[in-house]
Coordinates of C-alpha atoms and ligand atoms in Angstrom, one line a residue:
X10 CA 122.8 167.4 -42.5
X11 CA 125.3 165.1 -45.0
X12 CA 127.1 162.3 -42.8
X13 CA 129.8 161.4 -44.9
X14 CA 132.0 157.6 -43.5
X15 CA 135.6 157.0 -44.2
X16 CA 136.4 153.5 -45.2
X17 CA 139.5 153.3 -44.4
X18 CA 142.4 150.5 -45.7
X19 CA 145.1 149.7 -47.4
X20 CA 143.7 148.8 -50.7
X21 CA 146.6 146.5 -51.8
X22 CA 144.3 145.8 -54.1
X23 CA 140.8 146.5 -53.2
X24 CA 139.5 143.4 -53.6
X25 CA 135.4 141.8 -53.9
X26 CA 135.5 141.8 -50.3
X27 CA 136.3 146.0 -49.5
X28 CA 133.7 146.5 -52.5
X29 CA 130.9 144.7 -50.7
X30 CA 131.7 146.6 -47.9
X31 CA 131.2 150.2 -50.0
X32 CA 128.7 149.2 -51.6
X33 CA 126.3 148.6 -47.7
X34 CA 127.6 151.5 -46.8
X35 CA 126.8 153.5 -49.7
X36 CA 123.3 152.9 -49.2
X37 CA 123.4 153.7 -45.8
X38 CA 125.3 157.0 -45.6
X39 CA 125.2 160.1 -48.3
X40 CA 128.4 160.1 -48.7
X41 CA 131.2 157.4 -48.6
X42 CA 135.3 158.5 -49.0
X43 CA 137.2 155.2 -49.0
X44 CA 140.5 156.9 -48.2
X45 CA 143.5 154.9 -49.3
X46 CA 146.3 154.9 -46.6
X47 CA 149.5 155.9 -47.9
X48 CA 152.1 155.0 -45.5
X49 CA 151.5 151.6 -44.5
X50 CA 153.6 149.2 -42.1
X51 CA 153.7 146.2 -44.7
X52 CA 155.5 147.0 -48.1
X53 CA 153.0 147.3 -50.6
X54 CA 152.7 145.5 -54.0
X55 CA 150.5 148.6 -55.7
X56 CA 152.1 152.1 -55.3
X57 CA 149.7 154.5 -53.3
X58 CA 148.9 155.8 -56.8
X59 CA 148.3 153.0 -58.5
X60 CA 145.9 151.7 -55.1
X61 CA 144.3 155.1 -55.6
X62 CA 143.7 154.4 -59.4
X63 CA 142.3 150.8 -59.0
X64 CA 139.9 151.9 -56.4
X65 CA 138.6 154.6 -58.3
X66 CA 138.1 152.2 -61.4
X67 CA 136.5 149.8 -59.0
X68 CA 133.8 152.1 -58.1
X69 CA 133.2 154.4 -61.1
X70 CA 129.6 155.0 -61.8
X71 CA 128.6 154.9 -58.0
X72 CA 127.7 158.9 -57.0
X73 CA 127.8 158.8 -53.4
X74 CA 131.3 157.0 -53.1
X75 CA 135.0 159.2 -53.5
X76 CA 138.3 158.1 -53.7
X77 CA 141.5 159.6 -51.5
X78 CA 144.7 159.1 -50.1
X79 CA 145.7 160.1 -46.3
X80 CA 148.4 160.1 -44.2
X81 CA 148.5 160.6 -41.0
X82 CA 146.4 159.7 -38.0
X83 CA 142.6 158.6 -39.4
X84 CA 140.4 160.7 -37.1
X85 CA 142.4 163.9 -37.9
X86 CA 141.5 163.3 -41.7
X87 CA 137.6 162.5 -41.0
X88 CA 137.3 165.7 -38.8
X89 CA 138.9 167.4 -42.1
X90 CA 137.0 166.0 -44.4
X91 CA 133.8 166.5 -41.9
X92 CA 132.9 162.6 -41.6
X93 CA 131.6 161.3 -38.0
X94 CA 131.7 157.5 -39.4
X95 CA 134.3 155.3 -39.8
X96 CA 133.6 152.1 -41.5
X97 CA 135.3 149.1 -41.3
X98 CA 134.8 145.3 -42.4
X99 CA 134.6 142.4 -40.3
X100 CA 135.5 139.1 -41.5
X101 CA 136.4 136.3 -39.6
X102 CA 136.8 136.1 -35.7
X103 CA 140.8 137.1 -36.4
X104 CA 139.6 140.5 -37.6
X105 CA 137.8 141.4 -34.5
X106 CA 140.6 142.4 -31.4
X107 CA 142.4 144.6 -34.1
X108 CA 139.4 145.9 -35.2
X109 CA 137.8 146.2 -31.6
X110 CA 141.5 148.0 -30.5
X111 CA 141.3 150.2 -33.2
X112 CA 137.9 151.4 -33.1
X113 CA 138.2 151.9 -29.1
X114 CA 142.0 153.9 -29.5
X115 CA 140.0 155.9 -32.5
X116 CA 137.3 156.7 -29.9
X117 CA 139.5 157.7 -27.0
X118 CA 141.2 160.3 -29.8
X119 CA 138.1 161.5 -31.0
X120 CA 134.9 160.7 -29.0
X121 CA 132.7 162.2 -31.8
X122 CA 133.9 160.0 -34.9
X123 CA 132.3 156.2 -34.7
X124 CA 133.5 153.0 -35.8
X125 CA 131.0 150.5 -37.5
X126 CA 131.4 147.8 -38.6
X127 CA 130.2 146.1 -41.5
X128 CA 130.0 142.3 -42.6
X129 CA 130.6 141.2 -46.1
X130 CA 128.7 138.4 -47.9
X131 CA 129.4 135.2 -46.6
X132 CA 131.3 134.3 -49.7
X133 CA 133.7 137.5 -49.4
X134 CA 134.8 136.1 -45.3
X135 CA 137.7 135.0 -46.2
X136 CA 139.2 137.1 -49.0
X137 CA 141.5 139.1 -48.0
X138 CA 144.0 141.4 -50.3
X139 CA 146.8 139.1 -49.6
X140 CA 145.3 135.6 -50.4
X141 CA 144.8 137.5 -53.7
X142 CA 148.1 138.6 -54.4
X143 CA 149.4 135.0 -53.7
X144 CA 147.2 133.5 -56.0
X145 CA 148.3 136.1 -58.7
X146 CA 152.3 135.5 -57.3
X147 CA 151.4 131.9 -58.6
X148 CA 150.0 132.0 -61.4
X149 CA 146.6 131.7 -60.6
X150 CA 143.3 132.9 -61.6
X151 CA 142.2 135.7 -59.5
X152 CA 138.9 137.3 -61.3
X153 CA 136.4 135.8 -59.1
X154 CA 137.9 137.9 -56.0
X155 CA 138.9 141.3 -58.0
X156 CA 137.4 143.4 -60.1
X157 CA 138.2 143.2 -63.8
X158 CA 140.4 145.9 -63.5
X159 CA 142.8 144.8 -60.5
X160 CA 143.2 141.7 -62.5
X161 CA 144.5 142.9 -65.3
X162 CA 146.9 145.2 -63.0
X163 CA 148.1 141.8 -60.8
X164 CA 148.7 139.9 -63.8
X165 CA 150.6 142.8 -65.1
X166 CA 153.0 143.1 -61.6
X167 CA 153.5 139.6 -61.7
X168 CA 155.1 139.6 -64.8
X169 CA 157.1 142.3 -64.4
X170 CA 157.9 140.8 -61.2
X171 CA 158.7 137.4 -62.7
X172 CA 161.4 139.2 -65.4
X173 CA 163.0 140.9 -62.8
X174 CA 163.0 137.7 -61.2
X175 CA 164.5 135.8 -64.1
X176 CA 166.8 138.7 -64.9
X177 CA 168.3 138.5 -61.5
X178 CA 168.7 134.8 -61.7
X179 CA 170.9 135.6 -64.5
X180 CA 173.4 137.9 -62.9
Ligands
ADP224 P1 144.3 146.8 -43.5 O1 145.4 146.8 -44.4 O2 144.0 148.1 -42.7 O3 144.1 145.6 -42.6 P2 142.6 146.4 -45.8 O4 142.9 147.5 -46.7 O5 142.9 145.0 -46.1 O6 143.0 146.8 -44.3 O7 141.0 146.5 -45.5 C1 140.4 147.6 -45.0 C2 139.2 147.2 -44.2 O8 138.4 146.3 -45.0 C3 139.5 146.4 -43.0 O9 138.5 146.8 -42.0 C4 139.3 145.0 -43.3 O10 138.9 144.2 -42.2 C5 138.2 145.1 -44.4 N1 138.2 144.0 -45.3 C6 139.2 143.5 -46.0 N2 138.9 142.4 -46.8 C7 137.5 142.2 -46.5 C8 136.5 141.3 -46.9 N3 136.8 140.3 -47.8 N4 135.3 141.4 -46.5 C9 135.0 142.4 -45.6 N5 135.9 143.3 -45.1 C10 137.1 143.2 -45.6

């Protein structure tokens, strides 16, 4: 029997941090879908498109690992897609009461589909997507937390984020 885990997350980017993640849990399940969520609370920098598209870049080459969006309540997409895992990352102790809410709420909606959780390396514990973005907001260098690829799309926003800026100004 395939067991296939959702990772799922924001992705706003994906950063070092969510690819460590993937990457354990690629070699521990045949199949991994890191399923981008498309209607999030916090307003997102990166379209769910262009979330999609950065994640899919980010883990090209790897076989067992697929990229998709969802909507919609997470154990209703796994049980569609046929996935008992869900996979989550654990950095910090301020991760741990969402992530122990979550996984228990998940549970009580679908007592077939398990959370585990997964630590990244100790370097990755306190990256997070939005540390990111404010370094890129400023002006700094973000390549040794994002792949290559989500660089290049930060520095990107955050000029066309800095015109509109500038344009405004001159209004
Ligand atoms: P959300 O927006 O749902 O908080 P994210 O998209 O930021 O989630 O991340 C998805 C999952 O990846 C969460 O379980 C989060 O804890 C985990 N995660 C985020 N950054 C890291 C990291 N640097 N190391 C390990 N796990 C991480």
């Amino acid at each position: 029997m395939t067991t296939i885990a959702v990772y799922p997350g924001s992705f706003d980017p994906i950063t070092n941090g969510h690819l460590d993640v993937i990457y354990r849990a690629a070699t521990m399940f045949d199949r991994v879908v890191v399923a981008v969520a498309h209607n999030i609370e916090k307003v997102p920098l990166f379209t769910a498109a262009e979330r999609v598209a950065l994640v899919r870049a980010a883990v090209h080459g790897h076989q067992n690992v697929t990229v998709d969006e969802f909507d919609g309540l997470l154990v209703r997409y796994a049980r569609q897609i046929g996935a008992r895992v869900l996979v989550r990352g654990l950095r910090a102790v301020s991760d741990f009461e969402y992530e122990f809410q979550m996984a228990l709420v998940n549970r009580r909606l679908d007592r077939h589909i398990e959370t585990i959780f997964l630590m990244p390396k100790e370097e990755y514990i306190f990256l997070s997507s939005r540390t990111v973005k404010e370094i890129a907001a400023l002006g700094g260098e973000a390549s040794q937390f994002v792949p290559a690829v989500v660089e290049k799309a930060l520095r990107r926003k955050s000029g066309v984020n800095s015109a509109r800026r500038r344009r405004s100004k001159r209004v």
